[in-house]
PDB file of C-alpha atoms in Angstrom:
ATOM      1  CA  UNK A   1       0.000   0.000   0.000  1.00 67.00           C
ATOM      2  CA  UNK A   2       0.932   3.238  -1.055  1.00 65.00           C
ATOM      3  CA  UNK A   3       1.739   5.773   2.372  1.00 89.00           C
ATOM      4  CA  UNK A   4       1.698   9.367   2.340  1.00 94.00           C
ATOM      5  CA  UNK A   5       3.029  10.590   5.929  1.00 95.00           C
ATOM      6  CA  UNK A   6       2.784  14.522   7.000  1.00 95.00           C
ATOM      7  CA  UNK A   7       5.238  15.431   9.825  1.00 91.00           C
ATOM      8  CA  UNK A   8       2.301  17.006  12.005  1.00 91.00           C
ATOM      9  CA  UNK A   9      -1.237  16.637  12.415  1.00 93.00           C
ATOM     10  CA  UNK A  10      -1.840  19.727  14.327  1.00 95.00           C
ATOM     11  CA  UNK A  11       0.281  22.701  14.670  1.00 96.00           C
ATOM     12  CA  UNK A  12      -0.359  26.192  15.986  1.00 97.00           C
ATOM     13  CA  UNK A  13       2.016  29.011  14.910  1.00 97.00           C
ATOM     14  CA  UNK A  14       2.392  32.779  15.783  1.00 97.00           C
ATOM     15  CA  UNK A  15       1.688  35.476  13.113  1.00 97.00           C
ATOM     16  CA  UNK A  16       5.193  36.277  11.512  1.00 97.00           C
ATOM     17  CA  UNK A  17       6.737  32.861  11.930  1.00 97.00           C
ATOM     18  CA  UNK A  18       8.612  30.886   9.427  1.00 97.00           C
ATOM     19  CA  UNK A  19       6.265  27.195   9.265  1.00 97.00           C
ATOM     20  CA  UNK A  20       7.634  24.405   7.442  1.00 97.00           C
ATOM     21  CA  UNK A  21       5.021  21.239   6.532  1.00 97.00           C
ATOM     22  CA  UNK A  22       6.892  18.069   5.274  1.00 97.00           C
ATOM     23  CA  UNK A  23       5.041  15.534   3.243  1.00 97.00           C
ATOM     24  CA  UNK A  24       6.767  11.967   2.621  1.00 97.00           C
ATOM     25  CA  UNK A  25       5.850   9.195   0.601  1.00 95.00           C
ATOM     26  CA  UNK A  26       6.947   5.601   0.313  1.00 93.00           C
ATOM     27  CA  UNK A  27       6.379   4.376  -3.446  1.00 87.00           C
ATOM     28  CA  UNK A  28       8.800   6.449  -5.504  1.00 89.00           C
ATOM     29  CA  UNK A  29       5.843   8.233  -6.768  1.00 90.00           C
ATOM     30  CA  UNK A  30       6.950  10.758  -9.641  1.00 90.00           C
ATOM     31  CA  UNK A  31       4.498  13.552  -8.411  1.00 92.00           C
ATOM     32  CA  UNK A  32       3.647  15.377  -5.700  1.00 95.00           C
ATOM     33  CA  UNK A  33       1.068  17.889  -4.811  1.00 95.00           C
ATOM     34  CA  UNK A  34       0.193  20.550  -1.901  1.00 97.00           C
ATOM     35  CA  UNK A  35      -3.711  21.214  -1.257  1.00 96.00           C
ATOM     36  CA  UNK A  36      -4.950  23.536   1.435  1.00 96.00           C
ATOM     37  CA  UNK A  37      -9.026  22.629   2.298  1.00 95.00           C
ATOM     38  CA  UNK A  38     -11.289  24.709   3.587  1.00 94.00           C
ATOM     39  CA  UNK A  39     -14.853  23.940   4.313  1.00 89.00           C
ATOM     40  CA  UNK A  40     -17.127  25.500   1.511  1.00 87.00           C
ATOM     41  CA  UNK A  41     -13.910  25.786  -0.610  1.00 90.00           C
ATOM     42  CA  UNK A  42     -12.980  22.121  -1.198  1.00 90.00           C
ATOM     43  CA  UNK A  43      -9.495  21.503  -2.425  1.00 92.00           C
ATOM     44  CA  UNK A  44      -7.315  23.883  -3.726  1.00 93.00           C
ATOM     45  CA  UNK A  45      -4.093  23.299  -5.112  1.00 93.00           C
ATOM     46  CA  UNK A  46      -1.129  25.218  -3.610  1.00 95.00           C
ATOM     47  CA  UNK A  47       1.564  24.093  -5.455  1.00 95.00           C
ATOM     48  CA  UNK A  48       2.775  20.850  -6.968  1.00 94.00           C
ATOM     49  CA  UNK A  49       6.141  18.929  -8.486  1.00 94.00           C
ATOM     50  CA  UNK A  50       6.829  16.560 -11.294  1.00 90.00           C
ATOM     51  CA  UNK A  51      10.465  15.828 -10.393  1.00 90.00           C
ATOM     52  CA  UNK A  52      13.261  16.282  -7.851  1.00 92.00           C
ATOM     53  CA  UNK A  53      14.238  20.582  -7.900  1.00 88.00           C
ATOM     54  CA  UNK A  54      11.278  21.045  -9.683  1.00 91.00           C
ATOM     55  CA  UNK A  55       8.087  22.763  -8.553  1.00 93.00           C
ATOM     56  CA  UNK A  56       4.989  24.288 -10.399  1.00 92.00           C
ATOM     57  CA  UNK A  57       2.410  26.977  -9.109  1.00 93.00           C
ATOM     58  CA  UNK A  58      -0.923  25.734  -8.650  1.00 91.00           C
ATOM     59  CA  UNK A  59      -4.299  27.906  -7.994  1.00 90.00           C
ATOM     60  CA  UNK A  60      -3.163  29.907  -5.042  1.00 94.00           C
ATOM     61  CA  UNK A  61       0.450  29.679  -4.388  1.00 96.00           C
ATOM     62  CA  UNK A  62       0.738  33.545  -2.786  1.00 96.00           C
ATOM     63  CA  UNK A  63       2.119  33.133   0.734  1.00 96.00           C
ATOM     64  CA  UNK A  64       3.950  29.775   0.108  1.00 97.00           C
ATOM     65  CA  UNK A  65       6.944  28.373  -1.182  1.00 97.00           C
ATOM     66  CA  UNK A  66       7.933  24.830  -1.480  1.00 97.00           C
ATOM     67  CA  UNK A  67      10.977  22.502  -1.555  1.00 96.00           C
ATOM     68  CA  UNK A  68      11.712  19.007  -2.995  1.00 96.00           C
ATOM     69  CA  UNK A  69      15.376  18.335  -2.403  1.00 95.00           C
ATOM     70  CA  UNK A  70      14.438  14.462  -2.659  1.00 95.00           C
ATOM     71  CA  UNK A  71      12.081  12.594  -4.194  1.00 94.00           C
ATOM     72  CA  UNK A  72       9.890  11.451  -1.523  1.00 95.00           C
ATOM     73  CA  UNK A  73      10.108  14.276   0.340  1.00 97.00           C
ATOM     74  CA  UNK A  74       7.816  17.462  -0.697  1.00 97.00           C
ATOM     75  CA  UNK A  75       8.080  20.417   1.746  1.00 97.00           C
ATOM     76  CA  UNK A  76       5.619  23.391   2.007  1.00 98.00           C
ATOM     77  CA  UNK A  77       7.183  26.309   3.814  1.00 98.00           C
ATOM     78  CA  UNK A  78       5.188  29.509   4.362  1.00 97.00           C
ATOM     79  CA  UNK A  79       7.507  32.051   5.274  1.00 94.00           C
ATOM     80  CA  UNK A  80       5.281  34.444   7.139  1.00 97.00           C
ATOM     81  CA  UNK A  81       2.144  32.737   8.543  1.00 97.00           C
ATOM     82  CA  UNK A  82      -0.558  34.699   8.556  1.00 97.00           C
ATOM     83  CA  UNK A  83      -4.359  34.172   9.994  1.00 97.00           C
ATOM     84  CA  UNK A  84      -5.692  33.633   6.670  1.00 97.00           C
ATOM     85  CA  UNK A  85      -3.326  31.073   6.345  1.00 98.00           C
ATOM     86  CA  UNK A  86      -5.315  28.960   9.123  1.00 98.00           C
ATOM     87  CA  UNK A  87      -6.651  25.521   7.431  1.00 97.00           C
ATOM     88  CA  UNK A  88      -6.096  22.059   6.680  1.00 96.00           C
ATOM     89  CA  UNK A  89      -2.909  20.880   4.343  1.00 97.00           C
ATOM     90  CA  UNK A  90      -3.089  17.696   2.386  1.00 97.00           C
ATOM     91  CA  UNK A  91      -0.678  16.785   0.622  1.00 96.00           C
ATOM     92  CA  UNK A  92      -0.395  13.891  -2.129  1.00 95.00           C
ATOM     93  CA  UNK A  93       1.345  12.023  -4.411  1.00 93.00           C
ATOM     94  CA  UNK A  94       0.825  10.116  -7.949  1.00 90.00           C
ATOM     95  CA  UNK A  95       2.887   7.203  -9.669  1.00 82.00           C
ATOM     96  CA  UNK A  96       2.942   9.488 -13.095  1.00 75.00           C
ATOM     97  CA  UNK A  97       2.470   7.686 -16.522  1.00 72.00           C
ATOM     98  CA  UNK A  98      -0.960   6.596 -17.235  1.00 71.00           C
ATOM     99  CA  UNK A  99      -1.696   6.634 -13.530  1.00 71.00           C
ATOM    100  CA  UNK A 100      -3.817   9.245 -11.959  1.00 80.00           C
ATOM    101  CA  UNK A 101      -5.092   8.662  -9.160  1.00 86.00           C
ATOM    102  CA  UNK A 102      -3.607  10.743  -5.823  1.00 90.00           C
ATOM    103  CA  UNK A 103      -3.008   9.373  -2.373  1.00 92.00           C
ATOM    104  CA  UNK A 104      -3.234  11.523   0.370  1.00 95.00           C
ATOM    105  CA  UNK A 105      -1.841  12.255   3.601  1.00 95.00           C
ATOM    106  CA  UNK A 106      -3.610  12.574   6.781  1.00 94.00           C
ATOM    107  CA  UNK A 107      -3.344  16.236   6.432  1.00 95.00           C
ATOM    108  CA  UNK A 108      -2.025  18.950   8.639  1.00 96.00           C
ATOM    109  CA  UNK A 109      -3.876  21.300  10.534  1.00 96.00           C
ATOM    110  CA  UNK A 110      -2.773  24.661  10.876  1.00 97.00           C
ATOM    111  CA  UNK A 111      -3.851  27.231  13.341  1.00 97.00           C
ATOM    112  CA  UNK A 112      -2.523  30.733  13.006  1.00 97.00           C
ATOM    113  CA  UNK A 113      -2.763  33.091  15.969  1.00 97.00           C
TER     114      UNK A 113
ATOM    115  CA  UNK B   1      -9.664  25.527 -15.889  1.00 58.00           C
ATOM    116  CA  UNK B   2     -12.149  22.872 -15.631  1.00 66.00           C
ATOM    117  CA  UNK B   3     -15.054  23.594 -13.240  1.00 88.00           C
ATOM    118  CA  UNK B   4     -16.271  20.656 -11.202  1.00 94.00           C
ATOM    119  CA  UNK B   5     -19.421  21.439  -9.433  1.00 96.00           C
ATOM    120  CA  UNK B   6     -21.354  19.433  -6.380  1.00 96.00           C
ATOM    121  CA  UNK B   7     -24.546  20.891  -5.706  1.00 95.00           C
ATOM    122  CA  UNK B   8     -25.424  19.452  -2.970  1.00 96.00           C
ATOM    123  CA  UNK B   9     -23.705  20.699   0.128  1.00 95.00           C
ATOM    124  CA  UNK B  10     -25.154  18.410   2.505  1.00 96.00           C
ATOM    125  CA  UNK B  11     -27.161  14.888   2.312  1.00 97.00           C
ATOM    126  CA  UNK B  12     -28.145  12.455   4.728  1.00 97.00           C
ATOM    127  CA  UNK B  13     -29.593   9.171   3.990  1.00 97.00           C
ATOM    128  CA  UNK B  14     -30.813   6.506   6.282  1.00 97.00           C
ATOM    129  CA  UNK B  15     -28.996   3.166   7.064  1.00 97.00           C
ATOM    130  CA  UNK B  16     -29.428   0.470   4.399  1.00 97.00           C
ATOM    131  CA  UNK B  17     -30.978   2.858   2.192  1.00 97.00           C
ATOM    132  CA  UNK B  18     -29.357   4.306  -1.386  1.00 98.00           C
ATOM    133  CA  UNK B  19     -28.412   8.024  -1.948  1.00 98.00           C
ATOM    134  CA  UNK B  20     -27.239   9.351  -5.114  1.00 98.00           C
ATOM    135  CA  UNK B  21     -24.366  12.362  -4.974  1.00 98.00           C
ATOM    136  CA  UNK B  22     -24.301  14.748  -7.972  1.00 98.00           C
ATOM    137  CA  UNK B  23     -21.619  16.193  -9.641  1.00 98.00           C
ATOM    138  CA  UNK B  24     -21.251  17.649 -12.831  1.00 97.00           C
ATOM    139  CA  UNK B  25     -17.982  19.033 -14.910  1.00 95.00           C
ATOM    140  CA  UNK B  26     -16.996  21.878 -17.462  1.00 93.00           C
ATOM    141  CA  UNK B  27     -14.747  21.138 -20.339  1.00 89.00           C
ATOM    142  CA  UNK B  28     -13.638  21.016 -23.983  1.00 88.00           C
ATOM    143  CA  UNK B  29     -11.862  17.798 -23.625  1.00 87.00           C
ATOM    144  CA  UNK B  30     -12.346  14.361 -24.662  1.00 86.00           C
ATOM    145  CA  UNK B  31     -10.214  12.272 -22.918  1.00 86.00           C
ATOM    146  CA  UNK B  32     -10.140  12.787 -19.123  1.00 90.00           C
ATOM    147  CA  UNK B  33     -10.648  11.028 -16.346  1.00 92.00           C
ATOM    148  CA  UNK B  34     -13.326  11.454 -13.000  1.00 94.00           C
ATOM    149  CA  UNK B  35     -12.893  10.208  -9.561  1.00 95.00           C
ATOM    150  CA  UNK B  36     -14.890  10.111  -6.133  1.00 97.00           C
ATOM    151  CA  UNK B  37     -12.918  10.280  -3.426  1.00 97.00           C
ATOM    152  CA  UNK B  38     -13.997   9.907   0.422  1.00 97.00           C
ATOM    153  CA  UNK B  39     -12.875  11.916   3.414  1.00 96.00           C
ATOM    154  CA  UNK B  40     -14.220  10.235   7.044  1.00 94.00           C
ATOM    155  CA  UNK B  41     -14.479  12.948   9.740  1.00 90.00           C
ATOM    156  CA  UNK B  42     -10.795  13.201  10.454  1.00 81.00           C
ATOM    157  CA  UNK B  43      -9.588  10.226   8.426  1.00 84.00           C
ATOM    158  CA  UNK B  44      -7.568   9.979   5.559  1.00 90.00           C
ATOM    159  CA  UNK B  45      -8.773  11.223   2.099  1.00 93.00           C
ATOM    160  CA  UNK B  46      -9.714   7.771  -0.261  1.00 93.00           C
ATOM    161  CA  UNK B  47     -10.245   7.062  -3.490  1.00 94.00           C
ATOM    162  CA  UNK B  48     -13.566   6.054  -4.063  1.00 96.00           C
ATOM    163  CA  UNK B  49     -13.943   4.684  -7.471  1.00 95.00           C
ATOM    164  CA  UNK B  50     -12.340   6.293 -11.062  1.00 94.00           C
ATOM    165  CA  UNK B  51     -14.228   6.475 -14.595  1.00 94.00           C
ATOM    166  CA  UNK B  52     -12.562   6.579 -17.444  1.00 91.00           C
ATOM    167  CA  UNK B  53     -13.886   9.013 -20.167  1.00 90.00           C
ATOM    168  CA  UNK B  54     -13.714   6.646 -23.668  1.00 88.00           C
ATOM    169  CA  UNK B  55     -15.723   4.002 -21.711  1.00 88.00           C
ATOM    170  CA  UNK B  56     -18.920   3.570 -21.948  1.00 85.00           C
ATOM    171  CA  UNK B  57     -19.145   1.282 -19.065  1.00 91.00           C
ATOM    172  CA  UNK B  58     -20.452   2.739 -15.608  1.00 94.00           C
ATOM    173  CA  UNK B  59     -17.686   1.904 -12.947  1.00 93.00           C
ATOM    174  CA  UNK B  60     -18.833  -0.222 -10.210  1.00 94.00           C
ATOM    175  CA  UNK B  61     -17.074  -1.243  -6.656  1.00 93.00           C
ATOM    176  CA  UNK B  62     -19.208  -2.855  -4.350  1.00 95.00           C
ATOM    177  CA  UNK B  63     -21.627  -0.657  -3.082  1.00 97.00           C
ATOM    178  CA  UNK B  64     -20.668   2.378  -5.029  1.00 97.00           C
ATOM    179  CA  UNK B  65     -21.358   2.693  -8.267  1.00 97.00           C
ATOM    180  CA  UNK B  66     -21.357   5.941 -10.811  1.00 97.00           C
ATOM    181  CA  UNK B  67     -23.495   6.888 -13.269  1.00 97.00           C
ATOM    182  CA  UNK B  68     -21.722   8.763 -16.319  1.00 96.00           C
ATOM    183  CA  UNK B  69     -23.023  10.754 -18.831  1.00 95.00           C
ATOM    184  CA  UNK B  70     -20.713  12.079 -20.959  1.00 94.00           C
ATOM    185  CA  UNK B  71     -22.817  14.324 -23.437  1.00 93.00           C
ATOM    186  CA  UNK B  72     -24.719  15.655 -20.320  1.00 95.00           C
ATOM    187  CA  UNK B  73     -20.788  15.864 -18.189  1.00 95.00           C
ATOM    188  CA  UNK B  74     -22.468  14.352 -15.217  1.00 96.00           C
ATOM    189  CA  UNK B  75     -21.095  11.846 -13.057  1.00 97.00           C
ATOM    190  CA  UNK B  76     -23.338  11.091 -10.225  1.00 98.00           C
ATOM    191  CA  UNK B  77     -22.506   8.849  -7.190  1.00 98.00           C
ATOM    192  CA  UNK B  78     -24.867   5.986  -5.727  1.00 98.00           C
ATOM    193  CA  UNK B  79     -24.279   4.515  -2.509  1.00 98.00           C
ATOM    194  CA  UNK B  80     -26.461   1.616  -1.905  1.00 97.00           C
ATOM    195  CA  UNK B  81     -26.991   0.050   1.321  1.00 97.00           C
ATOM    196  CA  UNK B  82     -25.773   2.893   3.106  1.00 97.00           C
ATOM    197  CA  UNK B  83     -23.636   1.848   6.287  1.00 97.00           C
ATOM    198  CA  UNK B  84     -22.916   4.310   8.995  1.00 97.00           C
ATOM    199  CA  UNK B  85     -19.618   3.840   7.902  1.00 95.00           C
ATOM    200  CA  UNK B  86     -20.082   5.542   4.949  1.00 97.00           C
ATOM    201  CA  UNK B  87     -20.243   8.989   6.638  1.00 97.00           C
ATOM    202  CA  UNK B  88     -18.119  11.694   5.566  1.00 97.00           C
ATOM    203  CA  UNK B  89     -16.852  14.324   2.618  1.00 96.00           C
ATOM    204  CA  UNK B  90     -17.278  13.077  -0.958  1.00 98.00           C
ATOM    205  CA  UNK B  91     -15.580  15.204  -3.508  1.00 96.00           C
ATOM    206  CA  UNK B  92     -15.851  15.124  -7.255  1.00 97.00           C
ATOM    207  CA  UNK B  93     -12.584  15.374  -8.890  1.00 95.00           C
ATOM    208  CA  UNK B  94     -11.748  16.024 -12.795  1.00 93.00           C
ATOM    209  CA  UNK B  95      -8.346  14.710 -14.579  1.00 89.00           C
ATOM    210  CA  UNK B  96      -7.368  15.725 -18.126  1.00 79.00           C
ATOM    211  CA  UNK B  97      -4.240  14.093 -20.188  1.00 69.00           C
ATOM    212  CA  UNK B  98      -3.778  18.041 -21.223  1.00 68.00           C
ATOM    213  CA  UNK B  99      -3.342  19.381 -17.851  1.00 68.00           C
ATOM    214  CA  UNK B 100      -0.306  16.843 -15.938  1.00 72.00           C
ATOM    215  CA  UNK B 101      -1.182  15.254 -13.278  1.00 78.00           C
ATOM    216  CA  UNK B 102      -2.866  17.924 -11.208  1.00 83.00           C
ATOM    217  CA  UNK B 103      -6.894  17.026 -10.154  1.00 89.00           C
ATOM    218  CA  UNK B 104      -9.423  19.544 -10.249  1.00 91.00           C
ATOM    219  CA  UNK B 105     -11.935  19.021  -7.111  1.00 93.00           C
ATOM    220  CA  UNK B 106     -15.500  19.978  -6.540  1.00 94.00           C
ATOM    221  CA  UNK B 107     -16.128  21.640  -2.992  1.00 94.00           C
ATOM    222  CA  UNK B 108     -17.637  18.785  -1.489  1.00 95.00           C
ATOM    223  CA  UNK B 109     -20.793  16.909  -0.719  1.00 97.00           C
ATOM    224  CA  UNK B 110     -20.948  16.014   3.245  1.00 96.00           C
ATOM    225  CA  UNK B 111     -22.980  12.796   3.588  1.00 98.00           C
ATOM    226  CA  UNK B 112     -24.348  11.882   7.010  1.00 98.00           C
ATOM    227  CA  UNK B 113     -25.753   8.319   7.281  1.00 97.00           C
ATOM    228  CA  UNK B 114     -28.392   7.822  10.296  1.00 97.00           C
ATOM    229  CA  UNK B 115     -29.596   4.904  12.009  1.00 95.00           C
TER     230      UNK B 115
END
């Protein structure tokens, strides 16, 4: 079975701070993807990356940066949490090729204060 | 972008009965792909079941089934035999060949399944 594993499954921050989520996943899985979910919004992609060094904007990548140094690991780093940056992260990954189907992580969280 | 739409914001449906979750798409495309995945109050995020565009053939797993129709872009959800298990977030989500590997999701449909 694939598993995608997120370093926290709450975390509460201080406006200002530098807040670093880390997504890992076990099946060499090409692709990997940040969501953020919020309830009457559904998902929305944050950003996403086909390969090792590379990464891709998705719908709403303002605030965020991400890092993928290796390829199971896919970080999402906001560098100066704000409120409106309060919500649930999910991140996931996909085998690539003719597969398309995303696994997710239990998701992270994130309260803002 | 594609739109994916779920009109229904919230459902409930009785234990061992069958509810039906609607979703419908925008797009130009002809080869893409549809999923429904399932989100249990603070579980993990599941695939569902997965249609494939070129076929004709309604996917079926167990209890879920979908009904797709293509000319109309709909791609509905039944549930049959509803367990209490089967409470939680359903989203809609849209996959074309053009676009990588990124899904499109709908905002959600929360099902509640009562005794």
């Amino acid at each position: 079975d694939v598993k995608v594993t997120q370093s926290s499954r709450y975390l509460v921050k201080r406006t200002g701070e530098k807040v670093f989520l880390e997504c890992v996943q076990d099946m060499d899985h090409e692709n990997m993807f940040w969501y953020r979910q919020d309830p009457g919004l559904g998902l929305r992609l944050i950003y996403f990356s086909y390969d090792v060094k590379m990464k891709e904007k998705g719908d709403i990548p303002e605030g965020y940066s991400v890092s993928r140094e290796k390829k199971e690991r896919f970080s999402l780093i906001l560098e100066s949490a704000s409120t409106n940056q309060t919500s649930m992260y999910l991140c996931a990954s996909t085998l690539g090729g003719t597969s398309y189907e995303q696994y997710f992580g239990p998701g992270t969280r994130l309260t803002v204060t | 972008a594609q739109t994916v739409t779920q009109s229904q914001p919230e459902m409930s449906v009785q234990e061992a009965e069958t509810v039906t979750l609607s979703c419908t798409y925008d797009t130009s495309e002809n080869n893409y792909y549809l999923f429904w995945y399932k989100q249990p109050p603070s579980r993990q995020m599941i695939l569902v079941i997965r249609q494939e565009a070129y076929k004709q053939q309604n996917a079926t797993e167990n209890r879920f089934s979908v009904n797709f129709q293509k000319a109309a872009k709909s791609f509905s959800l039944k549930i049959s035999d509803s367990q209490l298990g089967d409470t939680a977030m359903y989203f809609c989500a849209y996959h074309s060949s053009n676009s990588g590997y990124a899904l499109n999701f709908g905002k959600g449909t929360s099902l509640l399944v009562t005794p």
